[in-house]
Short mmCIF file of C-alpha atoms in Angstrom, two decimals:
data_model
loop_
_atom_site.label_atom_id
_atom_site.label_comp_id
_atom_site.label_asym_id
_atom_site.label_seq_id
_atom_site.Cartn_x
_atom_site.Cartn_y
_atom_site.Cartn_z
CA MET A 39 0.00 0.00 0.00
CA SER A 40 1.43 3.43 -0.95
CA ALA A 41 2.30 6.12 1.63
CA GLU A 42 -0.28 8.36 -0.07
CA THR A 43 -3.10 5.79 0.40
CA ILE A 44 -2.13 5.31 4.07
CA PHE A 45 -2.22 9.10 4.55
CA TRP A 46 -5.70 9.36 2.96
CA LEU A 47 -6.99 6.44 5.04
CA PHE A 48 -5.91 8.37 8.14
CA VAL A 49 -7.45 11.66 6.95
CA VAL A 50 -10.80 10.14 5.94
CA SER A 51 -11.08 8.18 9.22
CA PHE A 52 -10.21 11.30 11.21
CA GLY A 53 -12.83 13.33 9.34
CA ALA A 54 -15.60 10.70 9.70
CA SER A 55 -14.85 10.23 13.38
CA ALA A 56 -14.62 13.97 14.11
CA LEU A 57 -17.92 14.74 12.39
CA GLY A 58 -19.59 11.75 14.05
CA GLY A 59 -18.20 12.87 17.41
CA VAL A 60 -20.10 16.18 17.21
CA LEU A 61 -23.35 14.16 17.25
CA GLY A 62 -22.08 11.57 19.71
CA MET A 63 -22.03 8.96 16.95
CA ALA A 64 -19.31 6.37 16.38
CA SER A 65 -17.65 6.41 12.97
CA GLY A 66 -17.67 2.61 12.52
CA ILE A 67 -20.80 2.74 10.41
CA PHE A 68 -19.03 4.98 7.84
CA ILE A 69 -15.65 3.29 7.72
CA VAL A 70 -16.64 0.11 5.83
CA PRO A 71 -18.63 1.90 3.06
CA ILE A 72 -15.87 4.54 2.70
CA LEU A 73 -13.13 1.91 2.41
CA MET A 74 -15.17 -0.04 -0.14
CA LEU A 75 -16.42 2.85 -2.26
CA PHE A 76 -13.47 5.24 -2.26
CA PHE A 77 -10.51 2.90 -1.80
CA GLY A 78 -11.88 -0.15 -3.64
CA ILE A 79 -11.15 -2.41 -0.67
CA ASP A 80 -12.80 -5.83 -0.33
CA ILE A 81 -15.63 -5.82 2.23
CA HIS A 82 -13.99 -8.49 4.43
CA LEU A 83 -10.73 -6.50 4.75
CA ALA A 84 -12.75 -3.32 5.32
CA ILE A 85 -14.62 -5.06 8.16
CA GLY A 86 -11.29 -6.13 9.72
CA ALA A 87 -9.94 -2.56 9.66
CA SER A 88 -13.19 -1.08 10.91
CA ILE A 89 -13.53 -3.43 13.89
CA VAL A 90 -10.10 -2.29 15.18
CA SER A 91 -11.18 1.35 14.92
CA VAL A 92 -14.39 0.49 16.81
CA ILE A 93 -12.30 -0.90 19.71
CA ALA A 94 -10.04 2.17 19.66
CA CYS A 95 -12.97 4.60 19.81
CA SER A 96 -14.77 2.66 22.56
CA CYS A 97 -11.65 2.44 24.77
CA GLY A 98 -10.56 6.00 24.02
CA SER A 99 -13.89 7.56 24.95
CA ALA A 100 -14.86 5.39 27.96
CA ALA A 101 -12.89 7.31 30.62
CA PRO A 102 -15.15 10.39 31.07
CA PHE A 103 -18.25 8.18 31.42
CA LEU A 104 -16.52 5.96 34.01
CA LYS A 105 -15.27 8.92 36.03
CA ALA A 106 -18.74 10.46 36.00
CA ARG A 107 -20.16 7.14 37.37
CA LEU A 108 -22.56 6.88 34.43
CA THR A 109 -21.43 3.40 33.34
CA ASN A 110 -23.24 0.47 34.96
CA ILE A 111 -20.24 -1.87 35.09
CA ARG A 112 -22.10 -4.91 36.45
CA LEU A 113 -24.78 -4.63 33.78
CA ALA A 114 -22.10 -4.25 31.10
CA VAL A 115 -20.37 -7.48 32.20
CA VAL A 116 -23.67 -9.40 32.21
CA LEU A 117 -24.66 -8.14 28.75
CA GLU A 118 -21.16 -8.79 27.38
CA VAL A 119 -21.78 -12.52 27.78
CA ALA A 120 -24.53 -12.15 25.16
CA THR A 121 -22.73 -9.66 22.88
CA THR A 122 -19.51 -11.72 22.75
CA LEU A 123 -21.46 -14.94 22.07
CA GLY A 124 -23.26 -13.08 19.28
CA ALA A 125 -19.91 -11.85 17.92
CA LEU A 126 -18.56 -15.42 17.85
CA THR A 127 -21.67 -16.49 15.94
CA GLY A 128 -20.95 -13.68 13.49
CA VAL A 129 -17.33 -14.85 13.11
CA LEU A 130 -18.56 -18.35 12.27
CA LEU A 131 -21.21 -17.04 9.87
CA ILE A 132 -19.11 -14.53 7.95
CA GLY A 133 -17.32 -17.19 5.93
CA ILE A 134 -20.56 -18.92 5.01
CA ILE A 135 -23.05 -16.20 4.15
CA PRO A 136 -22.91 -14.56 0.71
CA THR A 137 -21.27 -11.14 0.37
CA GLU A 138 -24.49 -9.80 -1.17
CA PHE A 139 -26.27 -10.54 2.11
CA LEU A 140 -23.65 -8.48 3.98
CA TYR A 141 -24.27 -5.54 1.63
CA GLY A 142 -28.03 -5.84 2.22
CA LEU A 143 -27.63 -6.09 6.00
CA PHE A 144 -25.32 -3.08 5.94
CA ALA A 145 -27.93 -1.10 3.98
CA LEU A 146 -30.55 -1.99 6.62
CA ILE A 147 -28.27 -0.88 9.50
CA LEU A 148 -27.49 2.38 7.66
CA VAL A 149 -31.23 3.10 7.29
CA LEU A 150 -31.83 2.30 10.97
CA SER A 151 -28.97 4.65 11.91
CA ALA A 152 -30.50 7.43 9.80
CA LEU A 153 -33.91 6.91 11.39
CA GLN A 154 -32.38 6.87 14.87
CA MET A 155 -30.58 10.11 14.09
CA LEU A 156 -33.85 11.78 13.11
CA ALA A 157 -35.83 10.51 16.11
CA ARG A 158 -35.17 12.04 19.52
CA ARG A 159 -34.42 9.58 22.27
CA ARG A 160 -36.90 9.64 25.13
CA GLU A 161 -36.64 8.43 28.71
CA ALA A 162 -38.72 5.24 29.00
CA GLY A 163 -39.05 5.60 32.77
CA SER A 164 -37.97 3.02 35.30
CA LEU A 165 -40.32 0.14 36.23
CA ALA A 166 -40.64 -0.96 39.86
CA PRO A 167 -38.48 -4.09 40.21
CA ALA A 168 -39.98 -7.46 41.13
CA ALA A 169 -38.36 -9.17 44.12
CA ARG A 170 -37.21 -12.10 41.99
CA SER A 171 -36.39 -10.25 38.75
CA TRP A 172 -32.99 -10.78 37.12
CA GLY A 173 -32.14 -7.15 37.80
CA THR A 174 -32.69 -7.66 41.52
CA LEU A 175 -31.01 -11.07 41.72
CA LEU A 176 -27.94 -9.83 39.82
CA ARG A 177 -27.84 -6.54 41.80
CA LEU A 178 -28.04 -4.48 38.60
CA HIS A 179 -30.14 -1.61 39.97
CA SER A 180 -27.90 1.39 40.53
CA SER A 181 -27.72 5.18 40.62
CA PHE A 182 -25.90 7.97 38.82
CA PRO A 183 -25.06 11.55 39.80
CA GLU A 184 -27.44 14.06 38.23
CA CYS A 185 -25.78 17.48 38.26
CA ALA A 186 -29.05 19.38 37.69
CA ALA A 187 -30.79 17.64 40.60
CA GLY A 188 -27.68 17.91 42.80
CA HIS A 189 -28.02 14.32 44.05
CA ASP A 190 -27.82 10.71 42.87
CA VAL A 191 -30.75 9.43 40.81
CA HIS A 192 -31.66 5.78 41.42
CA TYR A 193 -32.86 3.56 38.59
CA HIS A 194 -33.94 -0.05 38.10
CA VAL A 195 -32.88 -2.44 35.36
CA SER A 196 -35.88 -4.25 33.82
CA ARG A 197 -36.42 -7.13 31.41
CA VAL A 198 -32.85 -8.45 31.45
CA PRO A 199 -33.61 -11.62 29.39
CA LEU A 200 -35.04 -9.46 26.57
CA GLY A 201 -31.99 -7.21 26.83
CA LEU A 202 -29.68 -10.25 26.58
CA ALA A 203 -31.49 -11.52 23.47
CA LEU A 204 -31.22 -8.12 21.77
CA MET A 205 -27.55 -7.84 22.75
CA TYR A 206 -26.86 -11.23 21.19
CA GLY A 207 -28.25 -9.88 17.91
CA ALA A 208 -26.16 -6.72 18.27
CA GLY A 209 -23.04 -8.89 18.73
CA VAL A 210 -23.80 -10.87 15.54
CA VAL A 211 -24.23 -7.65 13.54
CA SER A 212 -21.06 -6.15 15.04
CA ALA A 213 -18.94 -9.10 13.88
CA LEU A 214 -20.61 -9.41 10.48
CA LEU A 215 -20.30 -5.72 9.55
CA GLY A 216 -17.32 -4.49 11.60
CA VAL A 217 -19.45 -1.91 13.44
CA GLY A 218 -20.02 -1.17 17.13
CA SER A 219 -23.77 -1.87 16.79
CA GLY A 220 -24.57 1.13 18.97
CA VAL A 221 -27.60 1.57 16.68
CA LEU A 222 -29.01 -1.69 18.13
CA LYS A 223 -27.55 -1.54 21.64
CA ILE A 224 -28.84 1.90 22.56
CA PRO A 225 -32.53 1.23 21.72
CA ALA A 226 -32.25 -2.11 23.54
CA MET A 227 -30.97 -0.34 26.63
CA ASP A 228 -33.35 2.62 26.41
CA SER A 229 -36.51 0.62 25.68
CA ALA A 230 -36.00 -2.99 26.85
CA LEU A 231 -33.87 -2.42 29.95
CA ARG A 232 -35.42 1.02 30.55
CA LEU A 233 -32.18 2.68 31.56
CA PRO A 234 -31.78 6.45 31.85
CA LEU A 235 -30.38 7.84 28.55
CA LYS A 236 -27.02 8.88 30.01
CA VAL A 237 -26.52 5.45 31.58
CA SER A 238 -27.44 3.56 28.40
CA THR A 239 -25.07 5.71 26.29
CA ALA A 240 -22.18 5.21 28.74
CA THR A 241 -22.80 1.48 29.26
CA SER A 242 -23.26 0.80 25.53
CA ASN A 243 -19.98 2.59 24.74
CA PHE A 244 -18.21 0.61 27.48
CA MET A 245 -19.45 -2.72 26.06
CA ILE A 246 -18.68 -1.98 22.41
CA GLY A 247 -14.92 -2.55 22.85
CA VAL A 248 -15.31 -6.03 24.39
CA THR A 249 -17.92 -7.02 21.78
CA ALA A 250 -15.64 -5.92 18.96
CA THR A 251 -12.64 -7.68 20.51
CA ALA A 252 -14.47 -11.04 20.37
CA SER A 253 -14.48 -10.84 16.56
CA ALA A 254 -11.28 -8.79 16.13
CA GLY A 255 -9.25 -11.45 17.99
CA ALA A 256 -10.49 -14.11 15.54
CA TYR A 257 -9.99 -11.89 12.47
CA PHE A 258 -6.48 -10.92 13.64
CA MET A 259 -5.46 -14.57 14.07
CA ARG A 260 -7.05 -15.49 10.71
CA GLY A 261 -5.02 -12.78 8.98
CA ASN A 262 -8.16 -10.87 7.97
CA ILE A 263 -6.82 -7.62 9.43
CA ASP A 264 -4.55 -5.77 7.01
CA ILE A 265 -2.20 -3.87 9.33
CA ASP A 266 -1.32 -1.20 6.73
CA MET A 267 -5.03 -0.42 6.54
CA ALA A 268 -6.15 -1.01 10.15
CA GLY A 269 -3.33 1.12 11.63
CA PRO A 270 -4.16 4.48 9.98
CA VAL A 271 -7.91 3.85 10.20
CA ALA A 272 -7.72 3.15 13.96
CA LEU A 273 -5.39 6.09 14.61
CA GLY A 274 -7.50 8.48 12.52
CA SER A 275 -10.71 7.31 14.21
CA VAL A 276 -9.44 7.60 17.77
CA LEU A 277 -7.85 11.03 17.20
CA GLY A 278 -10.98 12.20 15.39
CA ALA A 279 -13.20 11.02 18.26
CA LEU A 280 -11.01 12.60 20.95
CA LEU A 281 -9.96 15.85 19.27
CA GLY A 282 -12.42 16.34 16.44
CA ALA A 283 -15.51 17.04 18.50
CA ARG A 284 -13.63 19.85 20.30
CA LEU A 285 -12.36 21.32 17.03
CA LEU A 286 -15.79 21.28 15.41
CA MET A 287 -17.89 22.60 18.28
CA GLY A 288 -18.92 25.67 16.22
CA ILE A 289 -20.79 23.60 13.61
CA PRO A 290 -24.59 23.72 14.17
CA ALA A 291 -25.61 20.21 15.28
CA ASP A 292 -29.01 20.30 13.54
CA ARG A 293 -27.52 20.96 10.10
CA LEU A 294 -24.86 18.34 10.69
CA ARG A 295 -27.56 15.88 11.75
CA LEU A 296 -29.42 16.45 8.49
CA PHE A 297 -26.19 16.13 6.51
CA PHE A 298 -25.45 12.78 8.22
CA VAL A 299 -28.98 11.50 7.57
CA VAL A 300 -28.56 12.28 3.85
CA VAL A 301 -25.09 10.63 3.75
CA LEU A 302 -26.37 7.54 5.60
CA MET A 303 -29.32 7.18 3.20
CA LEU A 304 -27.06 7.60 0.14
CA LEU A 305 -24.67 4.96 1.49
CA ALA A 306 -27.65 2.69 2.19
CA ILE A 307 -28.80 3.04 -1.45
CA VAL A 308 -25.30 2.27 -2.76
CA MET A 309 -25.03 -0.77 -0.45
CA MET A 310 -28.48 -2.02 -1.45
CA LEU A 311 -27.56 -1.70 -5.14
CA ALA A 312 -24.35 -3.66 -4.43
CA ALA A 313 -26.50 -6.34 -2.78
CA PHE A 314 -28.21 -6.78 -6.17
CA GLY A 315 -24.88 -6.80 -8.01
CA ILE A 316 -25.02 -3.19 -9.24
CA ARG A 317 -21.77 -1.31 -8.55
CA ILE A 318 -21.85 2.45 -9.17
CA MET A 319 -18.29 3.23 -7.97
CA MET B 767 -15.77 0.94 52.46
CA SER B 768 -19.20 1.74 50.96
CA GLU B 769 -20.20 0.25 47.62
CA SER B 770 -20.44 3.61 45.86
CA VAL B 771 -16.90 4.58 46.95
CA GLU B 772 -15.63 1.18 45.79
CA ASN B 773 -17.38 1.63 42.44
CA GLU B 774 -15.92 5.10 42.04
CA ARG B 775 -12.42 3.69 42.59
CA LEU B 776 -13.14 0.86 40.18
CA GLY B 777 -14.31 3.38 37.57
CA ARG B 778 -11.10 5.39 37.97
CA VAL B 779 -8.90 2.27 37.61
CA LEU B 780 -10.72 1.17 34.44
CA ALA B 781 -10.70 4.71 33.02
CA ALA B 782 -6.92 4.94 33.50
CA LEU B 783 -6.35 1.51 31.93
CA LEU B 784 -8.44 2.29 28.86
CA ARG B 785 -7.18 5.85 28.40
CA TYR B 786 -3.44 5.10 28.76
CA GLY B 787 -3.79 1.83 26.84
CA THR B 788 -5.42 3.64 23.92
CA TRP B 789 -2.71 6.32 23.91
CA ALA B 790 0.06 3.69 24.08
CA ALA B 791 -1.43 1.76 21.14
CA SER B 792 -2.05 4.97 19.16
CA THR B 793 1.54 6.11 19.75
CA LEU B 794 2.90 2.76 18.52
CA ILE B 795 0.72 2.96 15.40
CA ALA B 796 1.72 6.60 14.75
CA ILE B 797 5.46 5.85 15.07
CA GLY B 798 4.99 2.77 12.88
CA MET B 799 3.20 4.82 10.21
CA LEU B 800 5.87 7.53 10.21
CA SER B 801 8.65 4.95 10.12
CA GLY B 802 6.93 3.13 7.24
CA ALA B 803 6.44 6.39 5.33
CA ALA B 804 10.12 7.31 5.85
CA SER B 805 11.22 3.91 4.52
CA ARG B 806 9.00 4.25 1.44
CA ILE B 807 10.45 7.68 0.69
CA SER B 808 14.10 6.78 1.40
CA GLY B 809 13.87 3.19 0.13
CA THR B 810 15.31 1.60 3.31
CA ALA B 811 13.72 -1.78 3.95
CA ASP B 812 14.71 -2.01 7.64
CA ALA B 813 12.69 1.04 8.65
CA GLY B 814 9.71 -0.39 6.73
CA THR B 815 9.91 -3.71 8.58
CA LEU B 816 10.26 -1.91 11.90
CA GLY B 817 7.34 0.38 11.04
CA TYR B 818 5.11 -2.55 10.11
CA GLY B 819 6.09 -4.35 13.33
CA LEU B 820 5.25 -1.31 15.45
CA MET B 821 1.89 -0.85 13.74
CA LYS B 822 1.08 -4.54 14.20
CA THR B 823 2.00 -4.31 17.89
CA GLY B 824 -0.18 -1.20 18.26
CA VAL B 825 -3.17 -2.97 16.65
CA ALA B 826 -2.58 -6.02 18.87
CA VAL B 827 -2.46 -3.78 21.98
CA LEU B 828 -5.79 -2.22 20.95
CA ILE B 829 -7.38 -5.66 20.53
CA MET B 830 -5.98 -6.81 23.89
CA LEU B 831 -7.12 -3.70 25.77
CA PRO B 832 -10.75 -4.82 26.33
CA VAL B 833 -9.42 -8.26 27.34
CA ALA B 834 -7.21 -6.55 29.95
CA ARG B 835 -10.26 -4.60 31.14
CA VAL B 836 -12.27 -7.81 31.69
CA LEU B 837 -9.24 -9.40 33.37
CA VAL B 838 -8.97 -6.44 35.79
CA LEU B 839 -12.69 -6.71 36.55
CA PHE B 840 -12.32 -10.46 37.16
CA GLY B 841 -9.47 -9.79 39.63
CA ILE B 842 -11.39 -7.04 41.42
CA PHE B 843 -14.57 -9.11 41.74
CA LEU B 844 -12.48 -11.98 43.07
CA CYS B 845 -10.81 -9.68 45.64
CA ARG B 846 -14.23 -8.45 46.72
CA ARG B 847 -15.35 -12.11 47.03
CA ASP B 848 -18.14 -11.32 44.58
CA LEU B 849 -18.06 -14.82 43.14
CA ALA B 850 -21.12 -14.44 40.90
CA TYR B 851 -19.52 -11.56 39.01
CA ALA B 852 -16.07 -13.16 39.03
CA LEU B 853 -17.72 -16.14 37.31
CA ILE B 854 -19.56 -13.94 34.79
CA SER B 855 -16.27 -12.08 33.99
CA ALA B 856 -14.51 -15.45 33.61
CA CYS B 857 -17.24 -16.50 31.14
CA VAL B 858 -16.59 -13.36 29.05
CA LEU B 859 -12.84 -14.06 29.14
CA ALA B 860 -13.45 -17.67 28.06
CA ILE B 861 -15.61 -16.51 25.13
CA LEU B 862 -12.91 -14.01 24.07
CA GLY B 863 -10.31 -16.78 24.29
CA PHE B 864 -12.55 -19.07 22.24
CA GLY B 865 -12.75 -16.35 19.57
CA VAL B 866 -8.95 -16.35 19.27
CA TRP B 867 -8.99 -20.17 19.11
CA ILE B 868 -11.56 -20.06 16.28
CA GLY B 869 -9.33 -17.58 14.44
CA MET B 870 -6.32 -19.89 14.81
CA HIS B 871 -8.16 -23.00 13.62
CA SER B 872 -10.31 -21.71 10.75
#
């Protein structure tokens, strides 16, 4: 790979991650389509590079959430059993299922991401816990500091089995597409587990790294991760996530949101066409 | 020590591990990229091999970082005699290990 290509991989990953960071969105969803469309890289190698950048962004951005006590660590460990099992299923499936199916699935996830970006997240409200619920038995109910209220806000974790099932699906998608699957994890946490929004964002971000590692470890050992590609993509993504959001604070979020929705929908169309064997780039 | 104080300390330990681990891996990748670029421009193969090795190490460190995080959690739960969560963490570690095994044998 030429020095020029490596440089552009870094720049594009930095840009995608920085812009995504302004909206609190991980860049993983953009990396695979960008690598395929603009660099002509095979989808399997693109997935390998993207999954490393997903780990980098998750680990690099976890610290503020942990320090603010927003991450429910126990819940994350419990759900990681399901997400990592899902990721292993994805690793086993990726060699069997046709590439066209991956394109189609990617298109679907891109559309879901666009819809999620348009819809405002709402607090589902905590349910009173049953004495023998999984949340109670596993001591998952917790609290987080709410600056506006000036005290800790207590919350309960509901419907853990449903949450585990959804997380398994998120793990499969993460391994198959090389994404963090935040688009599936966050609704599962908001709606199924009924967590406060800040807690679900922090806990989802915390889990994404471990989920991605389950598949990245296998891809790394299989030789499916091209180091010349994964290195600049991971570095660009992590620097973009950490520094980019600060550099781009002046950009109006609403316009950027609309821009991202349009880009996501265009990428979804291109991916769907590729699923039917029509390549436009 | 109260549970919330313990959790705050745990959060700080994990935050430090993930933050410094990410910076260490990123630094390795950055030096590897620069070294690789220098070798391509100057035509020296040694710098290219070194650069590739550093980048590969950086990527491996990134992949190992979440494993280290689960390992730390396993140790802390064990120290707290929270056997249920030590077992759950061990399950996650076993699944991650199984992923590597699948990669080696497929």
